[in-house]
Structures are given as C-alpha cells and as structure tokens.
Amino acid sequence: MQTNKIWLSTPRMGGNEQKYIQEAFDSNWIAPVGSNIDYFEQNLENYLGSHHVAVLNSGTAAIHLGLILLGVQAGDTVICQSMTFSASANPILYQGATPIFIDSEPETWNLCPIALEEAIVDSMSKGVTPKVIIAVHLYGTPYKIEAIRAVADTYSIPILEDSAEALGSSYKGQKCGTFGDIAVFSFNGSKIITTSGGGAIVTNSATLKNKAIFLATQAKDDAPHYQHSEIGYNYRMSAICAGIGRGQMEVLDHHVGLKRAIHDFYVELFKDIKGVTVFEVPNANYETNYWLSTILIDSTETDGITRETLRVALAEENIESRPLWKPMHLQPVFCNYPYYGSSIAATLFDNGLCLPSGCSLTLADCDRIRVVVLKLFKK
C-alpha cells in the first residue's frame, strides 16, 4: 500500500492566512470580535452582493439561528431535503420541531419540487402548515431554484437555503447563498474555503444580521451588567478563524477553478467505462463549484462492480472515497419521521460514490487514482 494517503477533500491555504492571524495577535483581538471578523464579513458581502453576513463558529450554528430567525418553535414542522448531511436536519430537533423529509429529483439530486408540494398539501390537510423549507445545494450544485421558490411562495413558506457546500456556485449568474429568505455557508476543513471550523448566516437585512449576532453572543441586553431577556448561544466566529477566512477569500475563485479541473479529470477517466456516470449539471444555467466530484455505478452494466467495490479498491491503495450522503429518512435517528417521495435518494446512496476532490490533488495523485480505476475495470 502507498504510505501517502490521498484524502477526499483537504484544505488548501492561499498564503496570506498567516498574515491576518498575526494581525489578530498583534492587535490582541483574538476573541470573537475585531477587524478580522469585520473584514471577513465584508469580503463575503462584497462577493455575494447586496446581502448581509454574520460569521459564526459552524454552519450548523447558522442553520440553527436561521430557524430561530424564521420563527421555528417547539411543535412546528420543518421540511428538509433528505439527501444531505445530518447538520441540515439536526437543528430542527434543537428547536423541538418535527422534520418532514423530501426525496430528491434526478437532475440535480436536490429537493424534489413535486414531492415537496405533496408534503405541504398533505400537511395542510391535517391542519398544519410547515414553518420553513430547508433546501440544500448538494455537493455544490444549485437546487431547482425557480421550481422550489414557486412552491414556497404558493403556500407562503420561507426557504432556508443550505449553501454549506455551494460557495462559488451560481444559477443564471446569481450566486448561491442569495436565493433563500435566509442562507448559510460552512467553512469547515473540507469545504471550498475553510476557517478550520466556521460558518456564516446570510440575510436580506441589517436588522436580521444584527439579531443573529445578538443571539450568537449569548443574547446580552444593552445594560452595564450582564442581563439576558432571551436565550442566547455561543456561536460567534473567533478572530483567528476569521483571519484564515480573509486569506481564503483571496483564493476562492482559484479553488473553484481547481475543483472544476478535478471534475474534468474524472469525466475523462470514466468516459469509456460503461455503467459509470460522472455527475454533471443539467444545463448552462447551473454553475457549480463541484465541491466533490461524484459518480454513479450501475452494477448491471459493469459486470457486478459496485460503488463499494471501487471504494474498497481505492482504500486498498490508501485513497479515500466515500458513499454519497445517506438520506436522512434512512438514518436511525430520523427514520420514524414523515417522508415524501419515492426511492431516488435511496438509489443515489446505493450507487453513488464521492471521489478525491481536494484542491491540493496533484498530478501524481491523479495517476494513482487512474491506475486503480483502470485496473478494476480492466481498461
């Protein structure tokens, strides 16, 4: 086995992160306040356009605060895309609300607008209107923006746009993170840019941004002593992490370019292998960062080779790959909650694999991956 492990998605520094971290030390602003936080938020706001950003210590914290800002309380129901990471759904339970999970559609692998409307209509027939729709840009690919918005507007339900994986992606030229009533990003170690751990909440108003910051800093009232009239959280990003973020924003576009080049490598690698399909966006309206490059394997066309066969073959050569997200409605912790749709998400999980997609992937790494694939498929 090769000793040098090829990871699924490792961080890549741009060079100026250390400079901004040093600024925080030199100015003694290492708490969750200071110029690094201000600059990082401004960088993100400039990138997105006319939106307001508050940086937090995780994308999960951003989803939780997003639900709070949209009024979710105990006893409410929240619709959530099933094909996603558990961080999209866990905060629903933090609030004491009930999740309703929705199947994927086959073009973007995201929230199915038909199943979404079925769930809403059925819920309303029982006297309950869902409070929020959580729609995810899976692996950086925008969900069906117009179709989901049309359903949401028909029933006056706000959208919490989970853009954790989609910084740098866009739909019809508009950047992901600007389509929802509230949106979130994640900056953990595997994302397109990283702050080590971190996230952001994106709102349409300065008032909502300030409310998010208030809640994220323990909801301290304006008083000379510590006074609290609301429940608060310790969710603000540190100035050290924000310094990393400032440096990462300088290389965001470069990282997107690298991710797309990696995707192109896999398209070329699998183009003559029957039964293997590299995921690509449906049409030119979608611009994805290809945060992770993914494939589907149809074992009926590959002489029995499955996604697990390939995963194990790669692992034997110290190359990490992972199945697609296991849908939430199939998870032990969520399996008793309502689900609407068919078996698209489940089939994607059964047949799909995420391939090494880190921005630090080298030509030598690609050669190692190529050798495993061609040997397995006898090409």
GROMACS .gro file of C-alpha atoms in nm, residues 21-352:
model
  332
   21ILE     CA    1  -0.379   3.566   1.200
   22GLN     CA    2  -0.068   3.760   1.306
   23GLU     CA    3  -0.265   4.084   1.280
   24ALA     CA    4  -0.509   3.944   1.534
   25PHE     CA    5  -0.227   3.856   1.772
   26ASP     CA    6  -0.050   4.189   1.722
   27SER     CA    7  -0.368   4.383   1.795
   28ASN     CA    8  -0.469   4.145   2.078
   29TRP     CA    9  -0.806   4.082   1.907
   30ILE     CA   10  -0.819   3.704   1.938
   31ALA     CA   11  -1.169   3.684   2.089
   32PRO     CA   12  -1.484   3.674   1.870
   33VAL     CA   13  -1.454   4.046   1.794
   34GLY     CA   14  -1.216   4.264   1.596
   35SER     CA   15  -1.117   4.376   1.249
   36ASN     CA   16  -1.065   4.024   1.107
   37ILE     CA   17  -1.432   3.947   1.168
   38ASP     CA   18  -1.541   4.279   1.020
   39TYR     CA   19  -1.323   4.233   0.712
   40PHE     CA   20  -1.423   3.871   0.656
   41GLU     CA   21  -1.791   3.960   0.673
   42GLN     CA   22  -1.733   4.249   0.433
   43ASN     CA   23  -1.544   4.018   0.194
   44LEU     CA   24  -1.839   3.780   0.187
   45GLU     CA   25  -2.093   4.060   0.149
   46ASN     CA   26  -1.896   4.209  -0.141
   47TYR     CA   27  -1.878   3.866  -0.305
   48LEU     CA   28  -2.250   3.798  -0.271
   49GLY     CA   29  -2.375   4.147  -0.350
   50SER     CA   30  -2.648   4.323  -0.154
   51HIS     CA   31  -2.676   4.076   0.134
   52HIS     CA   32  -2.573   4.089   0.498
   53VAL     CA   33  -2.344   3.829   0.653
   54ALA     CA   34  -2.266   3.731   1.012
   55VAL     CA   35  -1.984   3.480   1.058
   56LEU     CA   36  -2.031   3.204   1.314
   57ASN     CA   37  -1.841   2.909   1.455
   58SER     CA   38  -2.012   2.649   1.232
   59GLY     CA   39  -2.258   2.603   0.950
   60THR     CA   40  -2.474   2.406   1.192
   61ALA     CA   41  -2.496   2.710   1.419
   62ALA     CA   42  -2.601   2.913   1.116
   63ILE     CA   43  -2.884   2.672   1.035
   64HIS     CA   44  -2.998   2.677   1.398
   65LEU     CA   45  -3.005   3.058   1.411
   66GLY     CA   46  -3.173   3.063   1.070
   67LEU     CA   47  -3.457   2.851   1.203
   68ILE     CA   48  -3.489   3.079   1.506
   69LEU     CA   49  -3.494   3.394   1.292
   70LEU     CA   50  -3.766   3.236   1.076
   71GLY     CA   51  -3.977   3.174   1.385
   72VAL     CA   52  -3.947   2.797   1.427
   73GLN     CA   53  -4.061   2.687   1.772
   74ALA     CA   54  -4.135   2.365   1.956
   75GLY     CA   55  -4.425   2.182   1.793
   76ASP     CA   56  -4.370   2.331   1.447
   77THR     CA   57  -4.289   2.124   1.140
   78VAL     CA   58  -3.994   2.193   0.910
   79ILE     CA   59  -3.948   2.044   0.565
   80CYS     CA   60  -3.595   1.926   0.488
   81GLN     CA   61  -3.424   1.769   0.192
   82SER     CA   62  -3.349   1.407   0.282
   83MET     CA   63  -3.035   1.374   0.069
   84THR     CA   64  -2.798   1.584   0.280
   85PHE     CA   65  -2.564   1.575   0.578
   86SER     CA   66  -2.725   1.548   0.921
   87ALA     CA   67  -2.626   1.905   1.008
   88SER     CA   68  -2.908   2.024   0.781
   89ALA     CA   69  -3.165   1.841   0.993
   90ASN     CA   70  -3.030   1.828   1.349
   91PRO     CA   71  -3.115   2.191   1.433
   92ILE     CA   72  -3.483   2.117   1.361
   93LEU     CA   73  -3.477   1.894   1.667
   94TYR     CA   74  -3.277   2.151   1.864
   95GLN     CA   75  -3.587   2.369   1.835
   96GLY     CA   76  -3.824   2.091   1.936
   97ALA     CA   77  -3.978   2.091   1.588
   98THR     CA   78  -4.066   1.792   1.370
   99PRO     CA   79  -3.876   1.729   1.043
  100ILE     CA   80  -4.056   1.621   0.726
  101PHE     CA   81  -3.812   1.470   0.478
  102ILE     CA   82  -3.839   1.502   0.100
  103ASP     CA   83  -3.696   1.287  -0.179
  104SER     CA   84  -3.453   1.409  -0.445
  105GLU     CA   85  -3.514   1.469  -0.815
  106PRO     CA   86  -3.272   1.303  -1.060
  107GLU     CA   87  -3.131   1.608  -1.240
  108THR     CA   88  -2.962   1.795  -0.953
  109TRP     CA   89  -3.009   1.531  -0.679
  110ASN     CA   90  -3.172   1.802  -0.469
  111LEU     CA   91  -3.517   1.871  -0.323
  112CYS     CA   92  -3.792   1.733  -0.549
  113PRO     CA   93  -4.050   2.009  -0.610
  114ILE     CA   94  -4.328   1.757  -0.679
  115ALA     CA   95  -4.275   1.565  -0.355
  116LEU     CA   96  -4.231   1.897  -0.174
  117GLU     CA   97  -4.575   2.017  -0.278
  118GLU     CA   98  -4.731   1.681  -0.195
  119ALA     CA   99  -4.589   1.706   0.157
  120ILE     CA  100  -4.716   2.060   0.205
  121VAL     CA  101  -5.065   1.983   0.077
  122ASP     CA  102  -5.089   1.670   0.291
  123SER     CA  103  -4.965   1.855   0.598
  124MET     CA  104  -5.209   2.142   0.547
  125SER     CA  105  -5.496   1.895   0.503
  126LYS     CA  106  -5.419   1.789   0.860
  127GLY     CA  107  -5.430   2.148   0.982
  128VAL     CA  108  -5.055   2.210   0.993
  129THR     CA  109  -4.863   2.446   0.764
  130PRO     CA  110  -4.488   2.374   0.763
  131LYS     CA  111  -4.293   2.667   0.904
  132VAL     CA  112  -3.978   2.651   0.690
  133ILE     CA  113  -3.836   2.466   0.388
  134ILE     CA  114  -3.467   2.370   0.411
  135ALA     CA  115  -3.331   2.333   0.057
  136VAL     CA  116  -2.973   2.217   0.003
  137HIS     CA  117  -2.730   2.275  -0.284
  138LEU     CA  118  -2.594   1.920  -0.272
  139TYR     CA  119  -2.220   1.888  -0.345
  140GLY     CA  120  -2.228   2.249  -0.465
  141THR     CA  121  -2.496   2.205  -0.733
  142PRO     CA  122  -2.789   2.450  -0.708
  143TYR     CA  123  -3.129   2.302  -0.641
  144LYS     CA  124  -3.413   2.380  -0.884
  145ILE     CA  125  -3.431   2.742  -0.780
  146GLU     CA  126  -3.742   2.856  -0.964
  147ALA     CA  127  -3.949   2.541  -0.905
  148ILE     CA  128  -3.878   2.535  -0.531
  149ARG     CA  129  -3.941   2.908  -0.495
  150ALA     CA  130  -4.272   2.874  -0.682
  151VAL     CA  131  -4.393   2.607  -0.439
  152ALA     CA  132  -4.270   2.802  -0.136
  153ASP     CA  133  -4.442   3.122  -0.250
  154THR     CA  134  -4.768   2.943  -0.332
  155TYR     CA  135  -4.800   2.836   0.031
  156SER     CA  136  -4.616   3.135   0.188
  157ILE     CA  137  -4.341   2.923   0.344
  158PRO     CA  138  -3.991   3.076   0.374
  159ILE     CA  139  -3.683   2.897   0.241
  160LEU     CA  140  -3.372   2.838   0.448
  161GLU     CA  141  -3.108   2.792   0.177
  162ASP     CA  142  -2.837   2.548   0.287
  163SER     CA  143  -2.537   2.661   0.084
  164ALA     CA  144  -2.287   2.488   0.313
  165GLU     CA  145  -2.127   2.319   0.012
  166ALA     CA  146  -2.201   2.581  -0.253
  167LEU     CA  147  -1.987   2.892  -0.204
  168GLY     CA  148  -1.870   2.977  -0.556
  169SER     CA  149  -2.170   2.817  -0.729
  170SER     CA  150  -2.444   3.011  -0.906
  171TYR     CA  151  -2.768   2.981  -1.101
  172LYS     CA  152  -2.829   3.204  -1.402
  173GLY     CA  153  -2.541   3.421  -1.285
  174GLN     CA  154  -2.678   3.472  -0.933
  175LYS     CA  155  -2.462   3.336  -0.655
  176CYS     CA  156  -2.575   3.059  -0.423
  177GLY     CA  157  -2.641   3.196  -0.079
  178THR     CA  158  -2.870   3.468  -0.217
  179PHE     CA  159  -3.183   3.268  -0.309
  180GLY     CA  160  -3.333   3.187   0.028
  181ASP     CA  161  -3.512   3.404   0.278
  182ILE     CA  162  -3.209   3.316   0.490
  183ALA     CA  163  -2.900   3.126   0.374
  184VAL     CA  164  -2.599   2.960   0.536
  185PHE     CA  165  -2.242   2.864   0.448
  186SER     CA  166  -1.995   2.625   0.607
  187PHE     CA  167  -1.619   2.676   0.629
  188ASN     CA  168  -1.512   2.352   0.793
  189GLY     CA  169  -1.192   2.180   0.687
  190SER     CA  170  -1.330   2.002   0.382
  191LYS     CA  171  -1.518   2.293   0.222
  192ILE     CA  172  -1.424   2.503  -0.082
  193ILE     CA  173  -1.263   2.753   0.157
  194THR     CA  174  -1.205   2.687   0.525
  195THR     CA  175  -1.164   2.872   0.852
  196SER     CA  176  -1.082   2.543   1.029
  197GLY     CA  177  -1.430   2.537   1.177
  198GLY     CA  178  -1.681   2.804   1.091
  199GLY     CA  179  -1.989   2.913   0.907
  200ALA     CA  180  -2.198   3.214   0.813
  201ILE     CA  181  -2.559   3.321   0.806
  202VAL     CA  182  -2.677   3.537   0.517
  203THR     CA  183  -2.980   3.764   0.548
  204ASN     CA  184  -3.160   4.026   0.340
  205SER     CA  185  -3.146   4.293   0.609
  206ALA     CA  186  -2.904   4.455   0.850
  207THR     CA  187  -3.167   4.413   1.123
  208LEU     CA  188  -3.167   4.034   1.084
  209LYS     CA  189  -2.788   4.027   1.074
  210ASN     CA  190  -2.770   4.220   1.399
  211LYS     CA  191  -3.029   3.989   1.555
  212ALA     CA  192  -2.821   3.688   1.451
  213ILE     CA  193  -2.510   3.840   1.609
  214PHE     CA  194  -2.708   3.922   1.926
  215LEU     CA  195  -2.826   3.561   1.957
  216ALA     CA  196  -2.479   3.427   1.870
  217THR     CA  197  -2.316   3.625   2.152
  218GLN     CA  198  -2.534   3.497   2.438
  219ALA     CA  199  -2.818   3.746   2.380
  220LYS     CA  200  -2.674   4.010   2.612
  221ASP     CA  201  -2.910   4.301   2.670
  222ASP     CA  202  -2.787   4.659   2.642
  223ALA     CA  203  -2.705   4.712   3.007
  224PRO     CA  204  -2.394   4.786   3.218
  225HIS     CA  205  -2.433   4.445   3.383
  226TYR     CA  206  -2.493   4.104   3.230
  227GLN     CA  207  -2.865   4.085   3.163
  228HIS     CA  208  -3.049   3.841   2.937
  229SER     CA  209  -3.410   3.858   2.823
  230GLU     CA  210  -3.374   3.587   2.558
  231ILE     CA  211  -3.192   3.256   2.530
  232GLY     CA  212  -2.859   3.309   2.358
  233TYR     CA  213  -2.582   3.092   2.215
  234ASN     CA  214  -2.205   3.095   2.199
  235TYR     CA  215  -2.197   3.081   1.818
  236ARG     CA  216  -1.977   3.373   1.705
  237MET     CA  217  -1.662   3.306   1.500
  238SER     CA  218  -1.325   3.382   1.657
  239ALA     CA  219  -1.098   3.649   1.512
  240ILE     CA  220  -0.832   3.384   1.448
  241CYS     CA  221  -1.066   3.178   1.231
  242ALA     CA  222  -1.188   3.495   1.057
  243GLY     CA  223  -0.826   3.577   0.973
  244ILE     CA  224  -0.795   3.242   0.799
  245GLY     CA  225  -1.119   3.321   0.617
  246ARG     CA  226  -0.984   3.655   0.491
  247GLY     CA  227  -0.689   3.478   0.335
  248GLN     CA  228  -0.911   3.204   0.191
  249MET     CA  229  -1.144   3.453   0.023
  250GLU     CA  230  -0.847   3.576  -0.180
  251VAL     CA  231  -0.816   3.231  -0.341
  252LEU     CA  232  -1.183   3.130  -0.362
  253ASP     CA  233  -1.207   3.171  -0.739
  254HIS     CA  234  -0.882   2.980  -0.783
  255HIS     CA  235  -1.015   2.698  -0.568
  256VAL     CA  236  -1.334   2.680  -0.775
  257GLY     CA  237  -1.120   2.651  -1.087
  258LEU     CA  238  -0.919   2.368  -0.933
  259LYS     CA  239  -1.236   2.180  -0.832
  260ARG     CA  240  -1.374   2.208  -1.184
  261ALA     CA  241  -1.046   2.081  -1.329
  262ILE     CA  242  -1.064   1.778  -1.098
  263HIS     CA  243  -1.419   1.714  -1.217
  264ASP     CA  244  -1.295   1.728  -1.578
  265PHE     CA  245  -1.027   1.472  -1.490
  266TYR     CA  246  -1.294   1.227  -1.374
  267VAL     CA  247  -1.511   1.291  -1.679
  268GLU     CA  248  -1.216   1.196  -1.898
  269LEU     CA  249  -1.120   0.899  -1.679
  270PHE     CA  250  -1.463   0.736  -1.688
  271LYS     CA  251  -1.578   0.838  -2.036
  272ASP     CA  252  -1.520   0.492  -2.189
  273ILE     CA  253  -1.623   0.287  -1.884
  274LYS     CA  254  -1.971   0.151  -1.935
  275GLY     CA  255  -2.204   0.177  -1.638
  276VAL     CA  256  -2.023   0.466  -1.464
  277THR     CA  257  -2.169   0.816  -1.485
  278VAL     CA  258  -1.992   1.126  -1.356
  279PHE     CA  259  -2.245   1.374  -1.219
  280GLU     CA  260  -2.271   1.693  -1.424
  281VAL     CA  261  -2.506   1.989  -1.404
  282PRO     CA  262  -2.826   1.970  -1.612
  283ASN     CA  263  -2.760   2.273  -1.832
  284ALA     CA  264  -2.570   2.600  -1.871
  285ASN     CA  265  -2.791   2.782  -1.617
  286TYR     CA  266  -2.612   2.591  -1.342
  287GLU     CA  267  -2.258   2.687  -1.242
  288THR     CA  268  -2.132   2.453  -0.972
  289ASN     CA  269  -1.811   2.460  -0.774
  290TYR     CA  270  -1.802   2.078  -0.797
  291TRP     CA  271  -1.707   2.078  -0.429
  292LEU     CA  272  -1.693   1.699  -0.450
  293SER     CA  273  -1.682   1.506  -0.776
  294THR     CA  274  -1.932   1.221  -0.766
  295ILE     CA  275  -2.020   0.918  -0.974
  296LEU     CA  276  -2.300   0.665  -1.005
  297ILE     CA  277  -2.221   0.300  -1.080
  298ASP     CA  278  -2.478   0.073  -1.242
  299SER     CA  279  -2.357  -0.275  -1.149
  300THR     CA  280  -2.580  -0.435  -1.413
  301GLU     CA  281  -2.353  -0.275  -1.675
  302THR     CA  282  -2.016  -0.320  -1.500
  303ASP     CA  283  -2.008  -0.699  -1.457
  304GLY     CA  284  -2.107  -0.665  -1.093
  305ILE     CA  285  -1.867  -0.389  -0.993
  306THR     CA  286  -2.046  -0.165  -0.741
  307ARG     CA  287  -1.964   0.163  -0.575
  308GLU     CA  288  -1.847  -0.042  -0.277
  309THR     CA  289  -1.616  -0.248  -0.500
  310LEU     CA  290  -1.450   0.071  -0.620
  311ARG     CA  291  -1.439   0.225  -0.272
  312VAL     CA  292  -1.259  -0.079  -0.132
  313ALA     CA  293  -1.017  -0.092  -0.429
  314LEU     CA  294  -0.925   0.272  -0.369
  315ALA     CA  295  -0.893   0.219   0.006
  316GLU     CA  296  -0.651  -0.068  -0.052
  317GLU     CA  297  -0.422   0.186  -0.219
  318ASN     CA  298  -0.465   0.438   0.065
  319ILE     CA  299  -0.707   0.653  -0.136
  320GLU     CA  300  -1.014   0.785   0.045
  321SER     CA  301  -1.356   0.788  -0.117
  322ARG     CA  302  -1.699   0.782   0.043
  323PRO     CA  303  -2.055   0.686  -0.045
  324LEU     CA  304  -2.294   0.974  -0.108
  325TRP     CA  305  -2.475   1.113   0.194
  326LYS     CA  306  -2.706   0.853   0.343
  327PRO     CA  307  -3.054   1.012   0.321
  328MET     CA  308  -3.194   1.140   0.647
  329HIS     CA  309  -3.511   0.931   0.627
  330LEU     CA  310  -3.291   0.619   0.629
  331GLN     CA  311  -3.092   0.727   0.934
  332PRO     CA  312  -3.172   0.551   1.263
  333VAL     CA  313  -3.221   0.882   1.443
  334PHE     CA  314  -3.470   1.014   1.184
  335CYS     CA  315  -3.635   0.701   1.041
  336ASN     CA  316  -3.966   0.750   1.225
  337TYR     CA  317  -4.033   1.097   1.087
  338PRO     CA  318  -4.252   1.162   0.779
  339TYR     CA  319  -4.104   1.115   0.432
  340TYR     CA  320  -4.249   1.206   0.094
  341GLY     CA  321  -4.129   1.084  -0.243
  342SER     CA  322  -4.013   0.761  -0.399
  343SER     CA  323  -3.671   0.596  -0.388
  344ILE     CA  324  -3.450   0.837  -0.583
  345ALA     CA  325  -3.242   0.947  -0.284
  346ALA     CA  326  -3.206   0.588  -0.163
  347THR     CA  327  -3.094   0.472  -0.508
  348LEU     CA  328  -2.840   0.752  -0.530
  349PHE     CA  329  -2.697   0.645  -0.194
  350ASP     CA  330  -2.682   0.279  -0.301
  351ASN     CA  331  -2.498   0.354  -0.625
  352GLY     CA  332  -2.309   0.679  -0.566
   0.00000   0.00000   0.00000
